[in-house]
Amino acid sequence: MAQETVTASELDLALVNALQLRPRASWSELAPLLGVTASTLARRWERLSDAGLAWVYAVPGREFTHSRCTAFVLLRCRPGARSRLIAELSVLPEAATIEVTAPGSADLLLDVLAPDLASLGHFVTETLDRLPGITSVGCLVATSLYVEGSRWRLRSLDPAQLSALGNSVSAAADQIRTLELDTVERALLDELVHDGRLALAELAERTGTSPATVRRRLRRLTDAGVLAFRCDLAAPLAGHPVPVTLLAHAPARDMGAVHRTLAALTECRLVAGVTGPANVLATLWVHDVADIQRRETALCARLPTLTITDRIVGLRTVKRMGHLLGADGHRTGVQPISPW
C-alpha cells in the first residue's frame, strides 16, 4: 500500500501521548481532555494509523515478563550479508525487535523473547547457526526488566491532562496468575496483535463470540498479566531520536539506585539487569549523537560506581515488538512474536 506523506499536528501528538497512557480509551473519553470532538479524534487516528505513524497493539503482560526468558543478542555478520540476514531474522517469532547498529560490538542487536532458557538456547545455538553470514553471537540474558519500551512518552500533554488520564487508569492486579489460554483467547490475541483498538463488537464477530464474552476474556487476560496494550510510533513522530544502548557495570549493592536513576530519565526506554561482564543494559532515545556523551557524563557524575563499558548506536529499527518498520520508521507490516 502506497503511503501518503502525513504531517503530524500538535493535536496528533497529544492524541498519541494520550493513547500511550490509555491505549483502548474510547474517543468519547478522550475528546473532552483534548478539546475536540470524538469524530475528530477518530479521523485523526485513522490518518496516523493508515500512514504507519502510530499504532496500538497487544503485547505480553507482566506474566510473560516474570515467567519467560528475555535476552539481548548481539550479532556480527560478514560484509554484504546483513540485508539478507535482516530478511531472514525478521520472520522469526523469537526475534521481537531487530536494530541495525553502527558497526562495532555488533552489526545487529536483537531483543529475543523465549518461553524458557532451553528455548533461548535452541534459538541461539541452532536457529542462528543455520543462518549463513553470521560471524559471532553474543547473548546477554536478562535477570530483571526494570523498565521496558511501553513506558516511554511523547510528553505532549499538559499536567492537567496527564492527571486526568492517570486518575482514570485502573490499578493492575498485584497477583499474577498462570492461565491456560483457550481457543477464543488465542484468537483474540491474534487479532489484537495487529490492531489493539478493535472494538468489542468487531472482535466478537472475528472470533465467533459475543461482545460480553470478549469483554470478560480481555479483563481476565489483563488482570492475570497475560495481556497488555501499547501505543507505538514512528521515528518522525517522535522527533527522529537516536537510539543508543548502553552496557555498563555496577556493584550489586548499587543496582537498585542505578535502575531507579536510569528509569527516571525521560529518554529511557529500557533498563535491564543482564548476565555477562556488563550487568546493566539501558536503551535511551537521545536528541542527537552529541547527546550520548553528555548523557553518559551526567550519569557517571550521579552514579560514581557505574562504569559504561559500551555504547551501541542504532541506525535503523527493522522490527519492534513484532511490527515491521520501513527505512523511514513507518510501520509496514506485522510479523507476530510468539510469547503466548
mmCIF file of C-alpha atoms in Angstrom:
data_model
loop_
_atom_site.group_PDB
_atom_site.id
_atom_site.type_symbol
_atom_site.label_atom_id
_atom_site.label_comp_id
_atom_site.label_asym_id
_atom_site.label_seq_id
_atom_site.Cartn_x
_atom_site.Cartn_y
_atom_site.Cartn_z
ATOM 1 C CA MET A 1 0.000 0.000 0.000
ATOM 2 C CA ALA A 2 1.445 3.391 -1.009
ATOM 3 C CA GLN A 3 1.843 5.759 1.910
ATOM 4 C CA GLU A 4 0.864 9.383 1.749
ATOM 5 C CA THR A 5 3.087 11.972 3.381
ATOM 6 C CA VAL A 6 1.400 12.847 6.674
ATOM 7 C CA THR A 7 2.444 15.787 8.813
ATOM 8 C CA ALA A 8 1.612 15.444 12.489
ATOM 9 C CA SER A 9 -0.057 18.369 14.224
ATOM 10 C CA GLU A 10 0.068 19.254 17.910
ATOM 11 C CA LEU A 11 -3.320 17.573 18.277
ATOM 12 C CA ASP A 12 -1.936 14.400 16.672
ATOM 13 C CA LEU A 13 0.968 14.359 19.130
ATOM 14 C CA ALA A 14 -1.374 14.918 22.068
ATOM 15 C CA LEU A 15 -3.617 12.108 20.826
ATOM 16 C CA VAL A 16 -0.712 9.658 20.590
ATOM 17 C CA ASN A 17 0.505 10.704 24.046
ATOM 18 C CA ALA A 18 -2.999 10.050 25.429
ATOM 19 C CA LEU A 19 -3.080 6.618 23.788
ATOM 20 C CA GLN A 20 0.312 5.791 25.266
ATOM 21 C CA LEU A 21 -1.413 6.191 28.634
ATOM 22 C CA ARG A 22 -4.796 4.737 27.699
ATOM 23 C CA PRO A 23 -4.376 2.614 24.540
ATOM 24 C CA ARG A 24 -8.004 1.436 24.364
ATOM 25 C CA ALA A 25 -9.741 4.535 25.692
ATOM 26 C CA SER A 26 -12.814 5.489 23.656
ATOM 27 C CA TRP A 27 -12.774 8.630 21.570
ATOM 28 C CA SER A 28 -15.636 9.981 23.676
ATOM 29 C CA GLU A 29 -13.465 9.589 26.809
ATOM 30 C CA LEU A 30 -10.506 11.396 25.274
ATOM 31 C CA ALA A 31 -12.394 14.130 23.408
ATOM 32 C CA PRO A 32 -13.070 16.433 26.422
ATOM 33 C CA LEU A 33 -9.450 16.162 27.549
ATOM 34 C CA LEU A 34 -8.099 17.098 24.125
ATOM 35 C CA GLY A 35 -10.719 19.773 23.411
ATOM 36 C CA VAL A 36 -12.146 18.315 20.187
ATOM 37 C CA THR A 37 -14.985 16.019 19.175
ATOM 38 C CA ALA A 38 -14.817 12.244 19.254
ATOM 39 C CA SER A 39 -15.276 12.108 15.470
ATOM 40 C CA THR A 40 -12.274 14.401 15.004
ATOM 41 C CA LEU A 41 -10.111 12.085 17.100
ATOM 42 C CA ALA A 42 -11.336 9.061 15.164
ATOM 43 C CA ARG A 43 -10.403 10.722 11.855
ATOM 44 C CA ARG A 44 -7.013 11.825 13.159
ATOM 45 C CA TRP A 45 -6.190 8.355 14.440
ATOM 46 C CA GLU A 46 -7.267 6.665 11.215
ATOM 47 C CA ARG A 47 -4.984 9.020 9.286
ATOM 48 C CA LEU A 48 -1.994 8.375 11.555
ATOM 49 C CA SER A 49 -2.590 4.629 11.645
ATOM 50 C CA ASP A 50 -3.074 4.264 7.885
ATOM 51 C CA ALA A 51 0.193 6.164 7.327
ATOM 52 C CA GLY A 52 2.058 3.836 9.702
ATOM 53 C CA LEU A 53 2.956 6.717 12.012
ATOM 54 C CA ALA A 54 1.294 5.295 15.129
ATOM 55 C CA TRP A 55 -0.326 2.030 16.117
ATOM 56 C CA VAL A 56 -1.887 0.323 19.128
ATOM 57 C CA TYR A 57 -1.346 -3.375 19.674
ATOM 58 C CA ALA A 58 -1.361 -6.168 22.221
ATOM 59 C CA VAL A 59 1.895 -7.099 23.961
ATOM 60 C CA PRO A 60 2.789 -9.729 26.549
ATOM 61 C CA GLY A 61 1.824 -8.563 30.031
ATOM 62 C CA ARG A 62 3.535 -8.942 33.377
ATOM 63 C CA GLU A 63 3.003 -12.722 33.450
ATOM 64 C CA PHE A 64 5.308 -13.091 30.451
ATOM 65 C CA THR A 65 7.962 -10.831 31.961
ATOM 66 C CA HIS A 66 8.049 -12.819 35.181
ATOM 67 C CA SER A 67 7.846 -16.350 33.861
ATOM 68 C CA ARG A 68 9.551 -16.282 30.462
ATOM 69 C CA CYS A 69 13.093 -15.643 29.227
ATOM 70 C CA THR A 70 14.289 -12.359 27.690
ATOM 71 C CA ALA A 71 17.723 -11.869 26.147
ATOM 72 C CA PHE A 72 19.639 -9.321 24.085
ATOM 73 C CA VAL A 73 21.570 -10.939 21.244
ATOM 74 C CA LEU A 74 24.453 -9.159 19.535
ATOM 75 C CA LEU A 75 25.260 -10.403 16.049
ATOM 76 C CA ARG A 76 28.220 -9.694 13.836
ATOM 77 C CA CYS A 77 27.995 -10.640 10.184
ATOM 78 C CA ARG A 78 30.102 -10.805 7.052
ATOM 79 C CA PRO A 79 30.162 -7.730 4.784
ATOM 80 C CA GLY A 80 27.310 -7.928 2.331
ATOM 81 C CA ALA A 81 25.330 -10.439 4.399
ATOM 82 C CA ARG A 82 23.440 -8.035 6.631
ATOM 83 C CA SER A 83 20.497 -7.266 4.307
ATOM 84 C CA ARG A 84 19.812 -10.953 3.715
ATOM 85 C CA LEU A 85 20.119 -11.734 7.411
ATOM 86 C CA ILE A 86 17.674 -8.962 8.287
ATOM 87 C CA ALA A 87 15.072 -10.513 5.983
ATOM 88 C CA GLU A 88 15.617 -13.982 7.464
ATOM 89 C CA LEU A 89 15.626 -12.789 11.077
ATOM 90 C CA SER A 90 12.516 -10.639 10.657
ATOM 91 C CA VAL A 91 10.247 -13.659 10.175
ATOM 92 C CA LEU A 92 11.489 -15.444 13.299
ATOM 93 C CA PRO A 93 8.887 -15.150 16.086
ATOM 94 C CA GLU A 94 11.581 -15.179 18.797
ATOM 95 C CA ALA A 95 13.186 -12.017 17.389
ATOM 96 C CA ALA A 96 10.834 -9.414 18.851
ATOM 97 C CA THR A 97 12.958 -6.383 17.977
ATOM 98 C CA ILE A 98 15.784 -6.021 15.452
ATOM 99 C CA GLU A 99 18.050 -2.982 15.392
ATOM 100 C CA VAL A 100 20.638 -2.254 12.702
ATOM 101 C CA THR A 101 23.585 -0.782 14.592
ATOM 102 C CA ALA A 102 26.683 1.229 13.792
ATOM 103 C CA PRO A 103 29.406 -1.410 13.286
ATOM 104 C CA GLY A 104 31.372 -2.049 16.450
ATOM 105 C CA SER A 105 30.372 -4.539 19.103
ATOM 106 C CA ALA A 106 27.527 -5.687 16.865
ATOM 107 C CA ASP A 107 26.054 -5.230 13.415
ATOM 108 C CA LEU A 108 22.584 -6.261 14.594
ATOM 109 C CA LEU A 109 21.023 -6.107 18.059
ATOM 110 C CA LEU A 110 18.068 -8.421 18.743
ATOM 111 C CA ASP A 111 15.615 -8.429 21.633
ATOM 112 C CA VAL A 112 14.697 -12.096 21.951
ATOM 113 C CA LEU A 113 11.660 -13.462 23.795
ATOM 114 C CA ALA A 114 11.559 -17.172 24.564
ATOM 115 C CA PRO A 115 9.345 -19.387 26.752
ATOM 116 C CA ASP A 116 12.313 -20.603 28.811
ATOM 117 C CA LEU A 117 16.100 -20.856 28.930
ATOM 118 C CA ALA A 118 16.138 -24.079 26.906
ATOM 119 C CA SER A 119 14.163 -22.408 24.098
ATOM 120 C CA LEU A 120 16.539 -19.441 24.175
ATOM 121 C CA GLY A 121 19.469 -21.853 23.915
ATOM 122 C CA HIS A 122 17.872 -23.549 20.905
ATOM 123 C CA PHE A 123 17.395 -20.174 19.197
ATOM 124 C CA VAL A 124 20.955 -19.002 19.841
ATOM 125 C CA THR A 125 22.817 -22.243 19.151
ATOM 126 C CA GLU A 126 20.671 -23.891 16.496
ATOM 127 C CA THR A 127 18.358 -21.408 14.751
ATOM 128 C CA LEU A 128 21.065 -18.780 14.359
ATOM 129 C CA ASP A 129 23.686 -21.416 13.462
ATOM 130 C CA ARG A 130 21.630 -22.257 10.382
ATOM 131 C CA LEU A 131 21.835 -18.704 9.034
ATOM 132 C CA PRO A 132 24.939 -18.227 6.873
ATOM 133 C CA GLY A 133 26.781 -14.936 7.199
ATOM 134 C CA ILE A 134 26.774 -14.611 10.991
ATOM 135 C CA THR A 135 30.361 -14.458 12.269
ATOM 136 C CA SER A 136 29.770 -14.101 16.010
ATOM 137 C CA VAL A 137 26.910 -14.280 18.510
ATOM 138 C CA GLY A 138 26.809 -12.633 21.939
ATOM 139 C CA CYS A 139 23.929 -13.238 24.330
ATOM 140 C CA LEU A 140 23.033 -11.191 27.405
ATOM 141 C CA VAL A 141 20.270 -12.909 29.366
ATOM 142 C CA ALA A 142 18.001 -10.520 31.267
ATOM 143 C CA THR A 143 17.982 -11.176 35.007
ATOM 144 C CA SER A 144 15.492 -8.354 35.575
ATOM 145 C CA LEU A 145 13.476 -5.900 33.475
ATOM 146 C CA TYR A 146 13.141 -2.663 35.400
ATOM 147 C CA VAL A 147 11.777 -0.550 32.533
ATOM 148 C CA GLU A 148 10.501 -1.602 29.113
ATOM 149 C CA GLY A 149 9.655 0.356 25.993
ATOM 150 C CA SER A 150 5.955 0.975 26.549
ATOM 151 C CA ARG A 151 6.770 3.432 29.377
ATOM 152 C CA TRP A 152 8.418 5.951 27.013
ATOM 153 C CA ARG A 153 6.200 9.000 26.460
ATOM 154 C CA LEU A 154 5.927 11.809 23.908
ATOM 155 C CA ARG A 155 5.261 14.395 26.680
ATOM 156 C CA SER A 156 2.795 16.379 24.555
ATOM 157 C CA LEU A 157 0.066 16.642 27.221
ATOM 158 C CA ASP A 158 -0.068 19.291 29.923
ATOM 159 C CA PRO A 159 -0.065 18.366 33.648
ATOM 160 C CA ALA A 160 -3.856 18.683 33.965
ATOM 161 C CA GLN A 161 -4.434 16.319 31.044
ATOM 162 C CA LEU A 162 -1.887 13.848 32.406
ATOM 163 C CA SER A 163 -3.533 13.944 35.808
ATOM 164 C CA ALA A 164 -6.986 13.320 34.338
ATOM 165 C CA LEU A 165 -5.759 10.358 32.333
ATOM 166 C CA GLY A 166 -3.719 8.948 35.189
ATOM 167 C CA ASN A 167 -6.586 9.132 37.657
ATOM 168 C CA SER A 168 -8.840 7.148 35.364
ATOM 169 C CA VAL A 169 -6.461 4.209 34.974
ATOM 170 C CA SER A 170 -7.447 1.161 36.955
ATOM 171 C CA ALA A 171 -4.828 -0.284 39.234
ATOM 172 C CA ALA A 172 -3.338 -3.509 37.917
ATOM 173 C CA ALA A 173 -3.774 -6.640 39.935
ATOM 174 C CA ASP A 174 -0.755 -7.366 42.140
ATOM 175 C CA GLN A 175 -1.098 -11.117 41.995
ATOM 176 C CA ILE A 176 -0.050 -12.722 38.748
ATOM 177 C CA ARG A 177 -1.862 -15.913 37.853
ATOM 178 C CA THR A 178 -0.863 -18.509 35.284
ATOM 179 C CA LEU A 179 -3.643 -19.102 32.785
ATOM 180 C CA GLU A 180 -4.237 -21.779 30.194
ATOM 181 C CA LEU A 181 -5.448 -19.941 27.108
ATOM 182 C CA ASP A 182 -8.385 -21.389 25.231
ATOM 183 C CA THR A 183 -9.249 -21.109 21.539
ATOM 184 C CA VAL A 184 -11.238 -17.882 21.927
ATOM 185 C CA GLU A 185 -8.490 -16.166 23.913
ATOM 186 C CA ARG A 186 -5.812 -17.146 21.430
ATOM 187 C CA ALA A 187 -7.981 -15.837 18.599
ATOM 188 C CA LEU A 188 -8.417 -12.551 20.470
ATOM 189 C CA LEU A 189 -4.660 -12.222 20.923
ATOM 190 C CA ASP A 190 -4.085 -12.893 17.224
ATOM 191 C CA GLU A 191 -6.455 -10.065 16.291
ATOM 192 C CA LEU A 192 -5.217 -7.589 18.899
ATOM 193 C CA VAL A 193 -1.563 -8.025 17.949
ATOM 194 C CA HIS A 194 -2.468 -6.458 14.600
ATOM 195 C CA ASP A 195 -4.862 -3.803 15.912
ATOM 196 C CA GLY A 196 -5.212 -3.210 19.635
ATOM 197 C CA ARG A 197 -8.095 -0.754 19.223
ATOM 198 C CA LEU A 198 -10.550 -3.144 17.594
ATOM 199 C CA ALA A 199 -13.973 -2.617 19.158
ATOM 200 C CA LEU A 200 -15.647 -5.321 21.215
ATOM 201 C CA ALA A 201 -18.266 -5.909 18.538
ATOM 202 C CA GLU A 202 -15.634 -6.304 15.825
ATOM 203 C CA LEU A 203 -13.601 -8.671 17.997
ATOM 204 C CA ALA A 204 -16.724 -10.699 18.735
ATOM 205 C CA GLU A 205 -17.522 -11.043 15.037
ATOM 206 C CA ARG A 206 -13.971 -12.075 14.159
ATOM 207 C CA THR A 207 -13.728 -14.650 16.948
ATOM 208 C CA GLY A 208 -17.261 -16.039 16.712
ATOM 209 C CA THR A 209 -18.413 -14.974 20.157
ATOM 210 C CA SER A 210 -20.323 -12.106 21.815
ATOM 211 C CA PRO A 211 -19.150 -8.608 22.875
ATOM 212 C CA ALA A 212 -19.909 -9.500 26.503
ATOM 213 C CA THR A 213 -17.708 -12.586 26.255
ATOM 214 C CA VAL A 214 -14.922 -10.560 24.644
ATOM 215 C CA ARG A 215 -15.106 -8.006 27.455
ATOM 216 C CA ARG A 216 -14.856 -10.731 30.112
ATOM 217 C CA ARG A 217 -11.982 -12.508 28.382
ATOM 218 C CA LEU A 218 -9.997 -9.291 27.915
ATOM 219 C CA ARG A 219 -10.485 -8.405 31.565
ATOM 220 C CA ARG A 220 -9.350 -11.885 32.583
ATOM 221 C CA LEU A 221 -6.211 -11.694 30.420
ATOM 222 C CA THR A 222 -5.203 -8.200 31.516
ATOM 223 C CA ASP A 223 -5.886 -8.860 35.216
ATOM 224 C CA ALA A 224 -3.739 -12.007 35.043
ATOM 225 C CA GLY A 225 -0.864 -10.124 33.423
ATOM 226 C CA VAL A 226 -1.020 -12.163 30.226
ATOM 227 C CA LEU A 227 -2.027 -9.210 28.052
ATOM 228 C CA ALA A 228 -1.241 -5.501 27.947
ATOM 229 C CA PHE A 229 -1.707 -2.798 25.318
ATOM 230 C CA ARG A 230 0.836 -0.413 23.893
ATOM 231 C CA CYS A 231 0.791 2.597 21.597
ATOM 232 C CA ASP A 232 3.914 2.883 19.480
ATOM 233 C CA LEU A 233 5.030 5.450 16.951
ATOM 234 C CA ALA A 234 7.350 6.013 14.033
ATOM 235 C CA ALA A 235 10.611 7.897 14.378
ATOM 236 C CA PRO A 236 9.348 11.041 12.557
ATOM 237 C CA LEU A 237 6.503 11.418 15.051
ATOM 238 C CA ALA A 238 8.964 11.054 17.945
ATOM 239 C CA GLY A 239 11.265 13.730 16.520
ATOM 240 C CA HIS A 240 13.771 11.296 14.954
ATOM 241 C CA PRO A 241 15.517 10.298 18.182
ATOM 242 C CA VAL A 242 18.853 8.487 18.119
ATOM 243 C CA PRO A 243 18.615 5.120 19.899
ATOM 244 C CA VAL A 244 21.664 4.176 21.930
ATOM 245 C CA THR A 245 22.061 1.070 24.061
ATOM 246 C CA LEU A 246 24.484 1.470 26.942
ATOM 247 C CA LEU A 247 26.193 -1.514 28.529
ATOM 248 C CA ALA A 248 27.547 -0.845 31.990
ATOM 249 C CA HIS A 249 28.781 -2.434 35.174
ATOM 250 C CA ALA A 250 27.839 -1.527 38.726
ATOM 251 C CA PRO A 251 28.393 -3.269 42.069
ATOM 252 C CA ALA A 252 25.466 -5.465 43.096
ATOM 253 C CA ARG A 253 24.838 -3.263 46.144
ATOM 254 C CA ASP A 254 24.199 -0.254 43.873
ATOM 255 C CA MET A 255 21.930 -1.904 41.300
ATOM 256 C CA GLY A 256 18.735 -0.545 42.811
ATOM 257 C CA ALA A 257 19.989 3.038 42.683
ATOM 258 C CA VAL A 258 21.297 2.546 39.139
ATOM 259 C CA HIS A 259 17.969 1.174 37.919
ATOM 260 C CA ARG A 260 15.975 3.958 39.576
ATOM 261 C CA THR A 261 18.244 6.704 38.213
ATOM 262 C CA LEU A 262 18.129 5.356 34.665
ATOM 263 C CA ALA A 263 14.367 4.769 34.800
ATOM 264 C CA ALA A 264 13.814 8.412 35.828
ATOM 265 C CA LEU A 265 15.408 9.711 32.616
ATOM 266 C CA THR A 266 12.836 10.972 30.127
ATOM 267 C CA GLU A 267 14.926 9.449 27.312
ATOM 268 C CA CYS A 268 14.923 5.974 28.842
ATOM 269 C CA ARG A 269 13.056 3.190 27.037
ATOM 270 C CA LEU A 270 14.518 0.112 28.670
ATOM 271 C CA VAL A 271 16.578 -0.821 31.714
ATOM 272 C CA ALA A 272 17.564 -4.411 32.429
ATOM 273 C CA GLY A 273 19.914 -6.355 34.605
ATOM 274 C CA VAL A 274 21.859 -8.768 32.391
ATOM 275 C CA THR A 275 24.407 -11.550 32.580
ATOM 276 C CA GLY A 276 27.995 -11.108 31.459
ATOM 277 C CA PRO A 277 30.811 -8.649 32.214
ATOM 278 C CA ALA A 278 28.282 -5.806 31.919
ATOM 279 C CA ASN A 279 25.407 -6.289 34.344
ATOM 280 C CA VAL A 280 23.292 -3.301 33.234
ATOM 281 C CA LEU A 281 21.733 -2.664 29.830
ATOM 282 C CA ALA A 282 19.847 0.567 29.127
ATOM 283 C CA THR A 283 18.354 1.869 25.892
ATOM 284 C CA LEU A 284 17.880 5.632 25.542
ATOM 285 C CA TRP A 285 16.321 7.692 22.780
ATOM 286 C CA VAL A 286 18.522 10.802 22.744
ATOM 287 C CA HIS A 287 18.194 14.014 20.794
ATOM 288 C CA ASP A 288 21.331 13.626 18.667
ATOM 289 C CA VAL A 289 24.667 11.816 18.660
ATOM 290 C CA ALA A 290 26.298 14.530 20.786
ATOM 291 C CA ASP A 291 23.715 13.800 23.483
ATOM 292 C CA ILE A 292 25.263 10.369 24.052
ATOM 293 C CA GLN A 293 28.425 11.803 25.587
ATOM 294 C CA ARG A 294 26.509 14.413 27.570
ATOM 295 C CA ARG A 295 24.137 11.833 28.979
ATOM 296 C CA GLU A 296 26.962 9.453 29.851
ATOM 297 C CA THR A 297 28.895 12.218 31.629
ATOM 298 C CA ALA A 298 25.832 13.205 33.656
ATOM 299 C CA LEU A 299 25.069 9.592 34.569
ATOM 300 C CA CYS A 300 28.585 8.851 35.770
ATOM 301 C CA ALA A 301 28.574 12.036 37.863
ATOM 302 C CA ARG A 302 25.371 10.913 39.592
ATOM 303 C CA LEU A 303 26.414 7.265 39.841
ATOM 304 C CA PRO A 304 30.144 7.185 40.652
ATOM 305 C CA THR A 305 30.296 3.373 40.845
ATOM 306 C CA LEU A 306 28.746 2.954 37.371
ATOM 307 C CA THR A 307 31.186 2.201 34.559
ATOM 308 C CA ILE A 308 29.933 2.428 30.967
ATOM 309 C CA THR A 309 31.596 -0.363 29.018
ATOM 310 C CA ASP A 310 29.995 0.007 25.574
ATOM 311 C CA ARG A 311 27.695 2.230 23.552
ATOM 312 C CA ILE A 312 25.723 0.668 20.694
ATOM 313 C CA VAL A 313 24.164 3.252 18.377
ATOM 314 C CA GLY A 314 21.086 2.229 16.419
ATOM 315 C CA LEU A 315 20.982 3.229 12.761
ATOM 316 C CA ARG A 316 17.591 1.770 11.891
ATOM 317 C CA THR A 317 14.920 -0.296 13.606
ATOM 318 C CA VAL A 318 13.763 -3.095 11.316
ATOM 319 C CA LYS A 319 11.290 -4.726 13.709
ATOM 320 C CA ARG A 320 9.872 -3.525 17.026
ATOM 321 C CA MET A 321 7.882 -5.944 19.174
ATOM 322 C CA GLY A 322 6.772 -7.873 16.105
ATOM 323 C CA HIS A 323 5.935 -4.855 13.943
ATOM 324 C CA LEU A 324 7.971 -4.357 10.762
ATOM 325 C CA LEU A 325 9.270 -0.858 10.074
ATOM 326 C CA GLY A 326 10.375 0.742 6.825
ATOM 327 C CA ALA A 327 13.551 2.753 6.337
ATOM 328 C CA ASP A 328 11.685 5.900 7.405
ATOM 329 C CA GLY A 329 10.430 4.276 10.617
ATOM 330 C CA HIS A 330 6.809 3.888 9.494
ATOM 331 C CA ARG A 331 5.067 0.595 10.242
ATOM 332 C CA THR A 332 4.815 -1.526 7.127
ATOM 333 C CA GLY A 333 3.509 -4.841 8.456
ATOM 334 C CA VAL A 334 3.283 -7.305 11.319
ATOM 335 C CA GLN A 335 5.312 -10.436 11.973
ATOM 336 C CA PRO A 336 3.898 -11.515 15.347
ATOM 337 C CA ILE A 337 6.096 -12.703 18.163
ATOM 338 C CA SER A 338 5.121 -15.929 19.873
ATOM 339 C CA PRO A 339 5.259 -15.484 23.646
ATOM 340 C CA TRP A 340 1.779 -16.768 24.488
#
